[in-house]
Short mmCIF file of C-alpha atoms in Angstrom, two decimals:
data_model
loop_
_atom_site.label_atom_id
_atom_site.label_comp_id
_atom_site.label_asym_id
_atom_site.label_seq_id
_atom_site.Cartn_x
_atom_site.Cartn_y
_atom_site.Cartn_z
CA MET U 1 110.28 107.97 137.65
CA VAL U 2 106.91 109.62 137.61
CA LEU U 3 105.62 112.87 138.89
CA TYR U 4 101.99 113.63 139.51
CA ARG U 5 101.01 117.04 138.35
CA VAL U 6 97.92 118.26 140.10
CA LEU U 7 96.19 121.38 138.94
CA SER U 8 94.66 122.53 142.18
CA SER U 9 91.29 124.17 142.22
CA SER U 10 91.39 127.89 142.85
CA PRO U 11 88.37 129.79 144.17
CA ASN U 12 87.40 130.58 140.56
CA LYS U 13 87.49 127.03 139.31
CA PRO U 14 84.93 124.43 140.32
CA ALA U 15 86.18 121.43 142.26
CA ASN U 16 85.70 119.08 139.34
CA ALA U 17 88.29 121.03 137.39
CA LEU U 18 90.89 119.25 139.49
CA GLN U 19 93.04 117.40 137.05
CA SER U 20 95.97 115.21 137.58
CA THR U 21 98.51 114.26 134.99
CA LEU U 22 101.15 111.62 135.25
CA LEU U 23 104.39 113.01 133.96
CA ASN U 24 107.69 111.35 133.25
CA MET U 25 110.33 113.47 134.88
CA GLN U 26 112.71 113.48 131.99
CA GLU U 27 110.38 114.13 129.11
CA THR U 28 108.19 116.79 130.54
CA ILE U 29 109.58 118.34 133.68
CA ARG U 30 113.15 119.42 133.61
CA GLU U 31 113.46 120.97 130.18
CA PRO U 32 110.07 122.65 130.26
CA MET U 33 110.85 123.71 133.82
CA VAL U 34 113.90 125.52 132.55
CA GLN U 35 112.28 126.77 129.35
CA ASP U 36 108.71 127.55 130.44
CA PRO U 37 108.14 126.96 134.16
CA THR U 38 104.85 128.86 134.15
CA GLN U 39 103.01 125.81 132.86
CA PHE U 40 103.38 124.09 136.22
CA ASP U 41 101.17 124.60 139.27
CA VAL U 42 101.53 122.03 142.00
CA LEU U 43 104.05 119.21 141.78
CA VAL U 44 104.17 116.21 144.13
CA MET U 45 107.06 113.77 144.11
CA PRO U 46 109.27 111.49 146.20
CA ASN U 47 112.10 112.78 148.37
CA LEU U 48 115.14 112.95 146.12
CA TYR U 49 113.35 114.44 143.13
CA GLY U 50 111.82 116.99 145.48
CA ASP U 51 115.25 117.93 146.78
CA ILE U 52 116.53 118.48 143.26
CA LEU U 53 113.47 120.18 141.81
CA SER U 54 112.91 122.49 144.76
CA ASP U 55 116.43 123.87 144.48
CA LEU U 56 116.08 124.10 140.71
CA CYS U 57 112.89 126.13 141.09
CA ALA U 58 114.47 128.27 143.79
CA GLY U 59 117.20 129.09 141.28
CA LEU U 60 114.53 130.16 138.80
CA ILE U 61 112.84 132.63 141.16
CA GLY U 62 115.88 134.31 142.64
CA GLY U 63 117.63 131.82 144.85
CA LEU U 64 117.43 130.42 148.32
CA GLY U 65 117.42 133.87 149.87
CA VAL U 66 113.78 134.31 148.86
CA THR U 67 112.43 130.77 148.98
CA PRO U 68 110.19 129.73 151.90
CA SER U 69 109.42 126.16 152.92
CA GLY U 70 107.46 124.11 155.41
CA ASN U 71 107.57 120.55 156.67
CA ILE U 72 104.11 119.23 157.46
CA GLY U 73 103.55 116.17 159.60
CA ALA U 74 100.62 114.29 161.00
CA ASN U 75 98.21 115.94 163.43
CA GLY U 76 99.08 119.40 162.16
CA VAL U 77 102.63 119.29 163.49
CA ALA U 78 104.73 121.45 161.25
CA ILE U 79 108.09 123.17 161.04
CA PHE U 80 108.60 126.09 158.70
CA GLU U 81 112.09 127.11 157.68
CA SER U 82 114.16 128.89 155.13
CA VAL U 83 116.35 126.42 153.27
CA HIS U 84 119.37 128.61 152.75
CA GLY U 85 122.53 128.01 154.73
CA THR U 86 123.73 129.62 157.93
CA ALA U 87 125.91 132.12 156.02
CA PRO U 88 128.50 132.57 158.78
CA ASP U 89 130.35 135.17 156.72
CA ILE U 90 127.54 137.71 157.02
CA ALA U 91 126.08 136.64 160.36
CA GLY U 92 125.58 139.39 162.93
CA LYS U 93 126.26 142.18 160.39
CA ASP U 94 122.68 143.19 159.58
CA LEU U 95 123.23 142.22 155.92
CA ALA U 96 121.11 139.10 155.47
CA ASN U 97 117.92 138.99 153.41
CA PRO U 98 115.06 138.06 155.75
CA THR U 99 112.59 137.31 152.91
CA ALA U 100 112.94 133.52 152.99
CA LEU U 101 112.35 133.24 156.71
CA LEU U 102 109.61 135.86 156.62
CA LEU U 103 107.68 134.09 153.86
CA SER U 104 108.15 130.80 155.74
CA ALA U 105 106.51 132.51 158.71
CA VAL U 106 103.68 133.56 156.39
CA MET U 107 103.25 129.90 155.40
CA MET U 108 103.11 129.10 159.12
CA LEU U 109 100.37 131.69 159.70
CA ARG U 110 98.34 130.17 156.87
CA HIS U 111 98.83 126.73 158.38
CA MET U 112 97.48 128.11 161.65
CA GLY U 113 94.47 129.62 159.88
CA LEU U 114 95.58 133.23 160.35
CA HIS U 115 95.03 134.07 156.70
CA GLY U 116 94.40 137.77 157.21
CA HIS U 117 97.70 138.40 158.92
CA ALA U 118 99.49 136.18 156.43
CA LYS U 119 98.10 138.09 153.46
CA LYS U 120 99.02 141.43 154.97
CA ILE U 121 102.64 140.53 155.66
CA GLU U 122 103.06 138.80 152.31
CA THR U 123 101.65 141.75 150.37
CA ALA U 124 103.85 144.20 152.27
CA CYS U 125 106.92 142.06 151.60
CA PHE U 126 106.20 141.62 147.88
CA ASP U 127 105.42 145.31 147.43
CA THR U 128 108.67 146.32 149.12
CA ILE U 129 110.66 144.06 146.81
CA ARG U 130 108.70 145.17 143.75
CA ASP U 131 109.37 148.80 144.63
CA ARG U 132 113.12 148.17 144.46
CA LYS U 133 113.91 151.14 146.72
CA VAL U 134 115.05 149.24 149.80
CA LEU U 135 116.72 145.95 148.87
CA THR U 136 119.39 143.85 150.54
CA LYS U 137 122.68 143.17 148.76
CA ASP U 138 121.75 139.76 147.37
CA LEU U 139 118.83 141.33 145.51
CA GLY U 140 121.01 144.05 144.05
CA GLY U 141 120.48 146.83 146.59
CA ASN U 142 122.63 148.07 149.46
CA SER U 143 120.20 148.38 152.31
CA LYS U 144 120.55 146.72 155.66
CA CYS U 145 118.37 143.90 156.88
CA SER U 146 116.83 146.19 159.50
CA GLU U 147 116.06 148.85 156.88
CA PHE U 148 114.33 146.30 154.67
CA THR U 149 112.32 145.02 157.61
CA GLU U 150 111.41 148.58 158.63
CA ALA U 151 110.17 149.27 155.09
CA ILE U 152 107.86 146.26 155.30
CA CYS U 153 106.55 147.30 158.70
CA GLN U 154 105.90 150.82 157.41
CA ARG U 155 103.86 149.45 154.51
CA MET U 156 101.76 147.40 156.90
CA LYS U 157 101.12 150.46 159.03
CA ASP U 158 100.07 152.34 155.90
CA MET U 159 97.68 149.55 155.00
CA ASP U 160 95.67 150.00 158.21
CA MET Q 1 133.74 93.10 133.39
CA ALA Q 2 131.25 90.38 132.53
CA ALA Q 3 130.65 92.17 129.26
CA HIS Q 4 134.37 92.02 128.39
CA SER Q 5 134.63 88.29 128.92
CA ALA Q 6 131.34 87.70 127.08
CA VAL Q 7 132.63 89.69 124.13
CA LEU Q 8 135.99 87.93 124.04
CA SER Q 9 134.48 84.47 124.34
CA ALA Q 10 131.93 85.34 121.66
CA SER Q 11 134.73 86.33 119.28
CA LYS Q 12 136.48 83.03 119.97
CA ILE Q 13 133.29 81.15 119.13
CA ILE Q 14 132.53 83.20 116.04
CA ASN Q 15 136.03 83.09 114.57
CA PRO Q 16 136.26 79.43 113.48
CA PHE Q 17 132.96 79.73 111.61
CA TRP Q 18 133.52 83.13 110.07
CA VAL Q 19 137.25 83.07 109.56
CA GLY Q 20 137.13 84.85 106.24
CA ARG Q 21 134.60 87.54 107.07
CA LEU Q 22 135.35 88.24 110.68
CA GLY Q 23 138.97 87.23 110.81
CA ASN Q 24 139.76 90.74 111.93
CA THR Q 25 137.41 90.54 114.91
CA ALA Q 26 139.84 89.29 117.54
CA LYS Q 27 142.45 91.73 116.29
CA VAL Q 28 139.97 94.60 116.51
CA PHE Q 29 138.99 93.71 120.06
CA GLY Q 30 142.62 93.19 120.97
CA THR Q 31 143.68 96.59 119.74
CA THR Q 32 140.74 98.35 121.35
CA LEU Q 33 141.43 96.80 124.74
CA ILE Q 34 144.96 98.13 124.65
CA SER Q 35 144.27 101.54 123.16
CA HIS Q 36 141.53 102.49 125.64
CA ARG Q 37 144.08 102.85 128.37
CA ASN Q 38 145.69 105.77 126.62
CA LYS Q 39 142.83 107.54 124.86
CA THR Q 40 139.15 108.02 125.43
CA SER Q 41 138.45 107.32 121.75
CA LEU Q 42 138.82 103.71 120.79
CA THR Q 43 139.92 102.28 117.48
CA PRO Q 44 136.84 102.01 115.31
CA PRO Q 45 136.03 98.80 113.53
CA PRO Q 46 137.84 98.64 110.20
CA ALA Q 47 135.81 99.45 107.10
CA LYS Q 48 135.14 96.15 105.49
CA TYR Q 49 133.82 96.45 101.98
CA GLY Q 50 135.46 98.94 99.66
CA GLY Q 51 136.18 101.38 102.48
CA ARG Q 52 132.51 101.52 103.50
CA HIS Q 53 131.45 101.16 107.12
CA THR Q 54 128.37 99.30 108.28
CA VAL Q 55 126.48 100.91 111.14
CA THR Q 56 123.51 99.48 112.99
CA LEU Q 57 120.46 101.72 112.85
CA ILE Q 58 117.66 101.34 115.39
CA PRO Q 59 114.75 103.61 114.43
CA GLY Q 60 112.99 103.34 117.79
CA ASP Q 61 109.65 105.02 118.43
CA GLY Q 62 108.07 108.43 118.08
CA ILE Q 63 110.20 110.83 116.06
CA GLY Q 64 113.14 108.41 115.82
CA PRO Q 65 112.19 106.75 112.52
CA GLU Q 66 111.53 109.98 110.61
CA LEU Q 67 114.65 111.73 111.92
CA LEU Q 68 116.85 108.76 111.12
CA ASN Q 69 115.39 108.65 107.61
CA HIS Q 70 116.50 112.24 107.22
CA VAL Q 71 119.98 111.29 108.43
CA ARG Q 72 120.12 108.55 105.82
CA GLU Q 73 118.98 111.01 103.16
CA VAL Q 74 121.70 113.49 104.13
CA PHE Q 75 124.30 110.73 104.14
CA ARG Q 76 123.17 109.51 100.73
CA PHE Q 77 123.30 113.03 99.38
CA THR Q 78 126.76 113.70 100.80
CA CYS Q 79 128.01 110.30 99.56
CA VAL Q 80 129.12 109.29 103.03
CA PRO Q 81 130.69 105.77 102.87
CA VAL Q 82 128.36 104.35 105.53
CA ASP Q 83 125.76 101.64 105.03
CA PHE Q 84 123.05 101.19 107.60
CA GLU Q 85 121.85 97.84 108.89
CA VAL Q 86 118.35 98.62 110.13
CA VAL Q 87 117.10 96.67 113.13
CA ASN Q 88 113.57 97.37 114.34
CA VAL Q 89 112.60 96.98 117.97
CA ASN Q 90 108.91 96.69 118.77
CA SER Q 91 108.42 98.33 122.17
CA ALA Q 92 104.96 96.80 122.64
CA LEU Q 93 106.24 93.24 122.79
CA GLU Q 94 107.12 91.67 126.11
CA THR Q 95 109.72 89.32 124.69
CA ASP Q 96 113.38 90.21 124.35
CA ASP Q 97 113.99 88.83 120.84
CA ASP Q 98 113.98 92.22 119.14
CA MET Q 99 116.47 93.64 121.62
CA ASN Q 100 118.71 90.61 121.33
CA ASN Q 101 118.78 91.05 117.55
CA ALA Q 102 119.66 94.70 117.95
CA ILE Q 103 122.42 93.96 120.44
CA THR Q 104 123.88 91.25 118.23
CA ALA Q 105 123.85 93.62 115.27
CA ILE Q 106 125.70 96.27 117.27
CA ARG Q 107 128.23 93.69 118.41
CA ARG Q 108 128.75 92.79 114.80
CA ASN Q 109 129.16 96.34 113.53
CA GLY Q 110 130.62 97.99 116.60
CA VAL Q 111 128.75 101.26 116.10
CA ALA Q 112 125.08 102.21 116.15
CA LEU Q 113 122.82 105.18 115.65
CA LYS Q 114 119.48 104.97 117.40
CA GLY Q 115 116.23 106.62 118.21
CA ASN Q 116 114.70 106.22 121.63
CA ILE Q 117 112.78 103.01 122.28
CA GLU Q 118 109.65 103.71 124.27
CA THR Q 119 109.32 102.08 127.67
CA LYS Q 120 105.62 101.48 128.01
CA HIS Q 121 104.44 101.89 131.59
CA THR Q 122 101.64 99.41 130.96
CA LEU Q 123 104.00 96.48 130.56
CA PRO Q 124 104.81 94.50 133.74
CA ALA Q 125 107.67 95.68 135.94
CA SER Q 126 109.71 92.66 134.96
CA VAL Q 127 110.09 94.10 131.46
CA LYS Q 128 113.10 96.36 131.77
CA SER Q 129 113.73 99.54 129.83
CA ARG Q 130 115.04 98.44 126.47
CA ASN Q 131 117.36 101.38 126.16
CA ASN Q 132 118.82 100.46 129.54
CA VAL Q 133 119.26 96.83 128.54
CA LEU Q 134 121.13 97.94 125.44
CA ARG Q 135 123.47 100.16 127.43
CA THR Q 136 124.27 97.56 130.07
CA SER Q 137 124.61 94.62 127.67
CA LEU Q 138 127.11 96.50 125.57
CA ASP Q 139 128.75 98.04 128.63
CA LEU Q 140 128.39 101.57 127.25
CA TYR Q 141 129.60 103.01 130.49
CA ALA Q 142 130.05 106.65 129.52
CA ASN Q 143 127.28 108.92 128.30
CA VAL Q 144 128.82 112.10 126.97
CA MET Q 145 126.92 115.25 126.20
CA HIS Q 146 128.37 118.55 125.08
CA CYS Q 147 126.07 121.50 125.73
CA GLN Q 148 127.02 124.65 123.92
CA SER Q 149 125.13 127.85 123.41
CA LEU Q 150 124.35 128.38 119.75
CA PRO Q 151 124.45 131.95 118.45
CA GLY Q 152 121.30 131.49 116.40
CA VAL Q 153 119.16 130.29 119.28
CA GLN Q 154 117.56 132.70 121.74
CA THR Q 155 118.09 131.56 125.34
CA ARG Q 156 118.08 133.23 128.73
CA HIS Q 157 121.69 132.33 129.39
CA LYS Q 158 124.53 132.73 126.92
CA ASN Q 159 128.09 131.42 126.63
CA ILE Q 160 127.34 128.00 128.01
CA ASP Q 161 129.93 125.33 127.26
CA ILE Q 162 129.50 122.31 129.50
CA MET Q 163 130.56 118.71 128.98
CA ILE Q 164 128.53 116.22 130.97
CA ILE Q 165 129.87 112.76 131.57
CA ARG Q 166 127.29 110.48 133.07
CA GLU Q 167 127.86 106.99 134.36
CA ASN Q 168 125.61 104.94 132.13
CA THR Q 169 125.33 101.41 133.51
CA GLU Q 170 124.63 101.35 137.26
CA GLY Q 171 123.42 103.66 140.00
CA GLU Q 172 119.69 104.13 140.25
CA TYR Q 173 119.16 102.43 136.89
CA SER Q 174 120.23 99.01 138.08
CA SER Q 175 116.58 97.85 137.82
CA LEU Q 176 116.86 96.07 141.14
CA GLU Q 177 113.66 96.51 143.07
CA HIS Q 178 111.65 94.29 145.36
CA GLU Q 179 108.58 94.47 147.55
CA SER Q 180 109.38 92.36 150.62
CA VAL Q 181 106.35 93.68 152.44
CA SER Q 182 103.22 94.67 150.59
CA GLY Q 183 103.18 98.41 150.12
CA VAL Q 184 106.87 98.83 150.89
CA VAL Q 185 109.20 98.83 147.90
CA GLU Q 186 112.96 98.80 148.13
CA SER Q 187 115.02 100.03 145.19
CA LEU Q 188 118.70 99.31 145.13
CA LYS Q 189 121.09 101.99 143.95
CA ILE Q 190 124.34 100.29 143.05
CA ILE Q 191 127.63 102.20 143.12
CA THR Q 192 130.80 100.22 142.53
CA ARG Q 193 134.39 101.26 142.92
CA ASN Q 194 135.25 99.78 139.55
CA ASN Q 195 132.64 101.69 137.56
CA SER Q 196 133.20 104.89 139.50
CA LEU Q 197 136.93 104.83 138.82
CA ARG Q 198 136.23 104.03 135.21
CA ILE Q 199 133.88 106.93 134.64
CA ALA Q 200 136.07 109.38 136.56
CA ASP Q 201 139.04 108.27 134.48
CA TYR Q 202 137.05 108.81 131.30
CA ALA Q 203 136.04 112.28 132.42
CA PHE Q 204 139.56 113.39 133.28
CA LYS Q 205 141.03 111.91 130.09
CA LEU Q 206 138.42 113.70 128.02
CA ALA Q 207 139.07 116.94 129.89
CA ARG Q 208 142.80 116.63 129.23
CA GLU Q 209 142.29 115.77 125.54
CA ARG Q 210 139.99 118.73 125.01
CA GLY Q 211 142.08 121.16 127.04
CA ARG Q 212 139.39 121.72 129.66
CA ARG Q 213 140.43 123.23 132.99
CA ARG Q 214 137.97 121.99 135.58
CA VAL Q 215 136.05 118.85 136.44
CA THR Q 216 133.13 118.99 138.88
CA ALA Q 217 131.76 115.83 140.46
CA VAL Q 218 128.04 116.02 141.18
CA HIS Q 219 126.80 113.93 144.11
CA LYS Q 220 124.60 113.68 147.18
CA ALA Q 221 127.20 112.22 149.49
CA ASN Q 222 125.93 114.12 152.53
CA ILE Q 223 122.86 111.85 152.44
CA MET Q 224 124.07 108.76 150.57
CA LYS Q 225 127.32 108.61 152.46
CA LEU Q 226 128.36 105.16 151.31
CA GLY Q 227 127.06 105.21 147.75
CA ASP Q 228 127.83 108.70 146.55
CA GLY Q 229 130.63 108.84 149.09
CA LEU Q 230 132.36 106.03 147.22
CA PHE Q 231 131.78 107.76 143.92
CA LEU Q 232 133.26 110.99 145.22
CA GLN Q 233 136.24 109.22 146.71
CA CYS Q 234 136.96 107.50 143.39
CA CYS Q 235 136.79 110.84 141.60
CA ARG Q 236 139.28 112.32 144.06
CA GLU Q 237 141.66 109.43 143.55
CA VAL Q 238 141.59 109.84 139.80
CA ALA Q 239 141.89 113.63 140.10
CA SER Q 240 145.20 113.28 141.90
CA GLY Q 241 146.66 111.89 138.67
CA TYR Q 242 145.71 115.01 136.72
CA PRO Q 243 147.34 117.91 138.56
CA GLU Q 244 146.74 120.38 135.72
CA ILE Q 245 142.98 119.98 136.04
CA THR Q 246 141.09 121.54 138.95
CA PHE Q 247 138.73 119.14 140.65
CA ASP Q 248 135.80 120.16 142.81
CA SER Q 249 132.49 118.70 143.82
CA MET Q 250 128.96 120.02 144.23
CA ILE Q 251 125.82 118.59 145.71
CA VAL Q 252 123.20 117.86 143.06
CA ASP Q 253 120.48 120.17 144.35
CA ASN Q 254 122.86 123.10 144.54
CA THR Q 255 124.12 122.12 141.08
CA THR Q 256 120.68 122.45 139.51
CA MET Q 257 120.19 125.78 141.21
CA GLN Q 258 123.56 127.05 139.98
CA LEU Q 259 122.80 125.75 136.50
CA VAL Q 260 119.65 127.81 136.16
CA SER Q 261 121.23 130.95 137.59
CA LYS Q 262 124.91 130.89 136.59
CA PRO Q 263 125.59 128.05 134.14
CA GLN Q 264 128.79 129.65 132.80
CA GLN Q 265 130.70 128.55 135.90
CA PHE Q 266 130.68 124.89 134.82
CA ASP Q 267 133.23 123.23 132.56
CA VAL Q 268 133.27 119.43 132.72
CA MET Q 269 130.88 117.58 135.02
CA VAL Q 270 130.98 113.93 136.02
CA MET Q 271 128.26 112.16 137.95
CA PRO Q 272 126.35 108.95 138.61
CA ASN Q 273 123.43 107.87 136.46
CA LEU Q 274 120.36 109.61 137.85
CA TYR Q 275 121.99 112.95 138.50
CA GLY Q 276 123.35 112.71 134.98
CA ASN Q 277 119.84 112.35 133.67
CA VAL Q 278 118.68 115.40 135.64
CA VAL Q 279 121.66 117.62 134.85
CA SER Q 280 121.80 116.75 131.16
CA ASN Q 281 118.13 117.56 130.71
CA VAL Q 282 118.50 120.87 132.57
CA CYS Q 283 121.50 121.77 130.40
CA ALA Q 284 119.65 120.83 127.23
CA GLY Q 285 116.87 123.15 128.31
CA LEU Q 286 119.38 125.92 128.95
CA VAL Q 287 120.87 125.83 125.44
CA GLY Q 288 117.58 125.64 123.61
CA GLY Q 289 115.83 122.35 124.16
CA PRO Q 290 115.91 118.65 123.40
CA GLY Q 291 115.96 119.16 119.66
CA LEU Q 292 119.47 120.56 119.60
CA VAL Q 293 121.87 118.45 121.58
CA PRO Q 294 123.41 115.17 120.41
CA GLY Q 295 124.54 112.46 122.79
CA ALA Q 296 127.02 109.63 122.64
CA ASN Q 297 127.35 106.44 124.64
CA TYR Q 298 130.85 104.96 124.73
CA GLY Q 299 132.13 101.67 126.02
CA HIS Q 300 135.55 100.10 125.65
CA VAL Q 301 134.39 98.26 122.55
CA TYR Q 302 131.15 99.77 121.24
CA ALA Q 303 129.69 103.19 120.68
CA VAL Q 304 126.05 104.16 120.24
CA PHE Q 305 124.91 107.63 119.19
CA GLU Q 306 121.52 109.22 119.77
CA THR Q 307 119.94 112.49 120.84
CA ALA Q 308 121.20 113.61 124.26
CA THR Q 309 117.90 113.77 126.07
CA ARG Q 310 116.58 110.50 124.67
CA ASN Q 311 113.06 111.74 124.00
CA THR Q 312 110.62 109.64 122.05
CA GLY Q 313 108.64 112.73 121.07
CA LYS Q 314 105.44 110.76 120.62
CA SER Q 315 103.23 113.83 120.55
CA ILE Q 316 105.07 115.36 117.59
CA ALA Q 317 105.78 112.17 115.65
CA GLU Q 318 105.02 112.13 111.92
CA LYS Q 319 103.96 115.76 111.85
CA ASN Q 320 107.08 117.07 110.10
CA ILE Q 321 107.75 119.47 112.98
CA ALA Q 322 110.47 117.70 114.93
CA ASN Q 323 113.89 119.36 115.08
CA PRO Q 324 116.39 117.21 113.16
CA THR Q 325 119.44 119.04 114.54
CA ALA Q 326 120.14 116.73 117.47
CA MET Q 327 119.98 113.59 115.39
CA LEU Q 328 122.05 115.08 112.56
CA LEU Q 329 124.70 116.24 115.02
CA ALA Q 330 124.65 112.80 116.64
CA SER Q 331 125.33 111.27 113.23
CA CYS Q 332 128.29 113.67 112.91
CA LEU Q 333 129.63 112.42 116.25
CA MET Q 334 129.32 108.94 114.82
CA LEU Q 335 131.27 109.93 111.71
CA ASP Q 336 134.01 111.42 113.90
CA HIS Q 337 134.13 108.14 115.78
CA LEU Q 338 134.57 106.27 112.48
CA LYS Q 339 137.39 108.69 111.66
CA LEU Q 340 135.37 110.12 108.75
CA ASN Q 341 136.11 113.58 110.09
CA ASP Q 342 135.82 115.40 106.79
CA TYR Q 343 132.28 114.20 106.20
CA ALA Q 344 131.43 114.98 109.83
CA SER Q 345 132.69 118.56 109.46
CA VAL Q 346 130.79 119.16 106.23
CA ILE Q 347 127.48 118.01 107.67
CA ARG Q 348 128.02 119.65 111.04
CA ASN Q 349 128.91 123.00 109.47
CA ALA Q 350 125.85 122.82 107.23
CA VAL Q 351 123.57 122.10 110.21
CA LEU Q 352 125.09 124.95 112.23
CA THR Q 353 124.89 127.33 109.26
CA THR Q 354 121.19 126.53 108.88
CA MET Q 355 120.73 127.06 112.62
CA ASN Q 356 122.82 130.20 113.13
CA GLU Q 357 123.03 132.01 109.79
CA THR Q 358 119.99 131.03 107.78
CA ARG Q 359 118.11 130.82 111.08
CA LEU Q 360 115.66 128.30 109.73
CA HIS Q 361 114.15 127.04 112.98
CA THR Q 362 111.54 124.43 113.76
CA ALA Q 363 108.60 125.01 116.10
CA ASP Q 364 110.47 124.04 119.27
CA LEU Q 365 112.75 127.03 118.74
CA GLY Q 366 109.86 129.33 117.95
CA GLY Q 367 110.26 129.13 114.19
CA GLN Q 368 107.96 128.00 111.44
CA GLY Q 369 110.20 125.65 109.51
CA THR Q 370 109.29 122.05 108.98
CA THR Q 371 111.69 119.18 109.52
CA LEU Q 372 111.92 118.65 105.78
CA GLU Q 373 112.69 122.30 105.10
CA VAL Q 374 115.55 122.27 107.60
CA VAL Q 375 117.00 119.07 106.13
CA GLN Q 376 116.76 120.43 102.60
CA SER Q 377 118.44 123.63 103.70
CA VAL Q 378 121.25 121.56 105.22
CA MET Q 379 121.68 119.68 101.95
CA ARG Q 380 121.71 122.91 99.93
CA VAL Q 381 124.46 124.30 102.17
CA ILE Q 382 126.47 121.11 101.70
CA GLN Q 383 126.09 121.38 97.96
CA SER Q 384 127.03 125.05 97.91
CA LYS Q 385 130.34 124.33 99.65
CA GLY Q 386 131.54 122.45 96.61
CA GLN Q 387 131.19 119.01 98.15
CA PHE Q 388 130.70 116.15 95.69
CA THR Q 389 127.06 115.21 96.13
CA ALA Q 390 124.37 112.94 94.75
CA GLU Q 391 121.13 114.39 93.41
CA LEU Q 392 118.89 116.34 95.75
#
């Protein structure tokens, strides 16, 4: 059971700062992940461990309602999706949190090279959540899905 | 089952030669095989010489040797009637002689306390994990870990009280892998009805004994329909015999998510080997880290005690900074197993007093105490409670 930890190069770090560390999942991932997850950057792993760790990390950042994901295949074929369930109990009632699907769409825009648009939508979304004025029920507010979306759109208009 | 017959035939071979010394052996095995049906705890081996028990001690690698030395020191100080038979295992060797010696010693004594033996990645794949070999040879089918929030330790979540029962001998740790085609490796995950029923039975019995209300089976049966499906089915069958205990199941990825957001919802959890590894490490992290939680491995005949997360702690070895709590609490579990409950309580209370009241913490808990300071504080607390002790 090994995980490769790759510290990816950011624009500020030179390419040769790319480091990879072989980590044993038990000794260095799960406990530190629960105790100090900020030490991790990019994690690559086989299927089952990814299933477990991705849900674990989603739990750390606020749950599946805010976690985006993408499935990348060969030749640039990709499907982006939120990984939460279908939530039939709140379907059609304008109550759901659109963040997960919205951020997945942002991932899709980045995949397509539309970085400008992606950045704009992402910033507007994060700022709306940070502001805490218009939040859906799962994040502790009592706004509707449409109100939350409208708040994001308004921010983007204000950015222009 | 092979382990049972091996053990019984071994006792038949040993008996004629060691009639005087091990005349009790067949009787001990006989009584344990009957008693396990009714209780999770098995009859410990009888104390042989002057009421003193002999326990196998395997120092292991990393922080194991130093922590176990501290355990021995605390036992000496508290005049615990336990003698240790030390068996060293050299993890760098490719041969199995060391492990065979250790296993024989545990068969002889029935109980062991061990540090983790390092599995070097540089050795060939044919060399199996020594810890794994020990567990399967002795058929230590249940790994039990009790994660409780400690008042003296700062954690994000409070009021956690989870018992994790992990199947310890099969599943993804069967060490059955092959490469039929170059670049394509197949690993076999083995789930058997027998072992699944056994571990589920253990979990429900333990829950009943401890007055716990709910058992949750952790699985991935939506993907591994046959493997985990069998495990889940076995759990359901056993659950039907315990109507006072609520049984439910949860998929492993959801489980880890729930654990990091709302861990208080869990009571007793039972699961196959790999998920047990994942969940027990997450829970250890939730209550304060690997230095705090003791673990126990039980079979029908033998019991081996160690730290719950089985870390070697190579990077902090011999620096006097390791947290001795987990190993000391593991030794208390061992004393409870040997029915030396009074000694277990004294040492356990002293460790918890040092942790929660004195708040002398090692570096892993954000404190500045050294291992030695914590151990000495434990011994001072033992002395102050009026316990008959040796010299400090």
